[in-house]
Amino acid sequence: MSVLLEVKDLKKHFPIRGGILSRVVGSVKAVDGVSFAIRKGEVLGLVGESGSGKTTVGRTLLRLIEPTGGRIFFDGQDITDLPKDKLRPYRRRMQIIFQDPFSSLNPRMTVGDIIAEPLVIHGLGKTQEERTERVAELLKLVGLSPDHMRRYPHEFSGGQRQRIGIARALAVAPDFIVADEPVSALDVSIQAQVVNLLQDLKEELGLTLLFIAHDLAVVEYISDRVAVMYLGKVMEIASARELYRNPKHPYTEALLSAVPIPDPTVKRERIVLQGDIPSPINPPSGCVFRTRCRYALPECAHTVPELKQVGPGHYKACIRDDIL
Ligand SMILES: Nc1ncnc2c1ncn2[C@@H]1O[C@H](COP(=O)(O)OP(=O)(O)OP(=O)(O)O)[C@@H](O)[C@H]1O
Ligand SMILES: [Mg+2]
């Protein structure tokens, strides 16, 4: 299958200003050299602890924030430096679903206007009538009723609001969607419904997804492949099945040890990571994970590990081949 989206050595460093002259005194290395490709129709899961740079990756690849370095390719086109007017047709094809369905929908707009807004922005659906028809169709697509278009966001539950956010993202018929923790703010009982909806929509509409989550358990089911991020870098990437059964990076091993296993006969050691995630302002030298890694060697402080192949379609950024 052909590649729809690719990032090469993507970097986003946020400047830190200080002093009375507000000079740049440092930078937050939120994303620091990330490379991956997503094939057409594929779901790539992106997981990692809070602050590992997942949202920054998602927003940078849509160019909602500008990268500090690296390249972004969409459908074969390098979009990294495209000026706004030339970016527009690509913008339509790439949409985002936000984490918090409570703050991402304008409370003063009706659901109909919220969903129709991207149509207006992109000059699709010329007449009010056409737009209303499209909104009704979208509401049905996400399991809501066309009557809901006259109501306001506060009249809906969290799960319903996230469906509205999904309908809005789908309005302009995108090919690619960044779903940034679309279920993290929802009750656990509702999470599976929304993940199932995304899975169905993906099949029905042939979407390609970057599905961001904290939790490995959430992405396992929907993802074809999973990339694990830590402190602005990808630590491991593999098919979902391979990553869960055969993790090769110590960070993935630790994350997985926190995921409950349904089979009570299988025992997995719970690995508690010591300390907090270090600051991306001043990340550890060498391997950024080494300060919390139980397999770290002295040389891990000196060598920045490259992502290297350890199996079919399986890559890890770790110099130790004698573990896991
Ligand atoms: N606009 C900004 N200015 C400065 N620093 C930022 C900005 N946005 C994000 N950061 C920092 O970049 C790092 C990565 O943040 P990001 O939101 O991408 O992480 P995340 O993996 O999405 O975390 P979470 O799971 O909490 O959503 C964090 O240290 C964050 O504080
Ligand atoms: Mg985030």
PDB file of N, CA, C and O and ligand atoms in Angstrom, residues 54-55 99 180-181, ligand 2:
ATOM      1  N   LYS A  54       3.400  13.970  21.895  1.00  0.00           N
ATOM      2  CA  LYS A  54       2.420  13.386  20.960  1.00  0.00           C
ATOM      3  C   LYS A  54       1.565  14.455  20.276  1.00  0.00           C
ATOM      4  O   LYS A  54       1.414  14.460  19.057  1.00  0.00           O
ATOM      5  N   THR A  55       1.000  15.348  21.094  1.00  0.00           N
ATOM      6  CA  THR A  55       0.146  16.403  20.534  1.00  0.00           C
ATOM      7  C   THR A  55       0.949  17.307  19.609  1.00  0.00           C
ATOM      8  O   THR A  55       0.474  17.697  18.537  1.00  0.00           O
ATOM      9  N   GLN A  99      -8.910  16.229  21.988  1.00  0.00           N
ATOM     10  CA  GLN A  99      -9.042  15.425  23.204  1.00  0.00           C
ATOM     11  C   GLN A  99     -10.304  15.757  23.995  1.00  0.00           C
ATOM     12  O   GLN A  99     -11.016  14.882  24.438  1.00  0.00           O
ATOM     13  N   ASP A 180      -6.498  13.104  18.477  1.00  0.00           N
ATOM     14  CA  ASP A 180      -5.624  13.372  19.622  1.00  0.00           C
ATOM     15  C   ASP A 180      -6.313  13.003  20.931  1.00  0.00           C
ATOM     16  O   ASP A 180      -7.082  13.770  21.466  1.00  0.00           O
ATOM     17  N   GLU A 181      -6.040  11.826  21.406  1.00  0.00           N
ATOM     18  CA  GLU A 181      -6.670  11.291  22.615  1.00  0.00           C
ATOM     19  C   GLU A 181      -8.181  11.509  22.591  1.00  0.00           C
ATOM     20  O   GLU A 181      -8.736  12.107  23.515  1.00  0.00           O
TER      21      GLU A 181
HETATM   22 MG    MG B   2      -1.322  15.672  24.188  1.00  0.00          MG
END
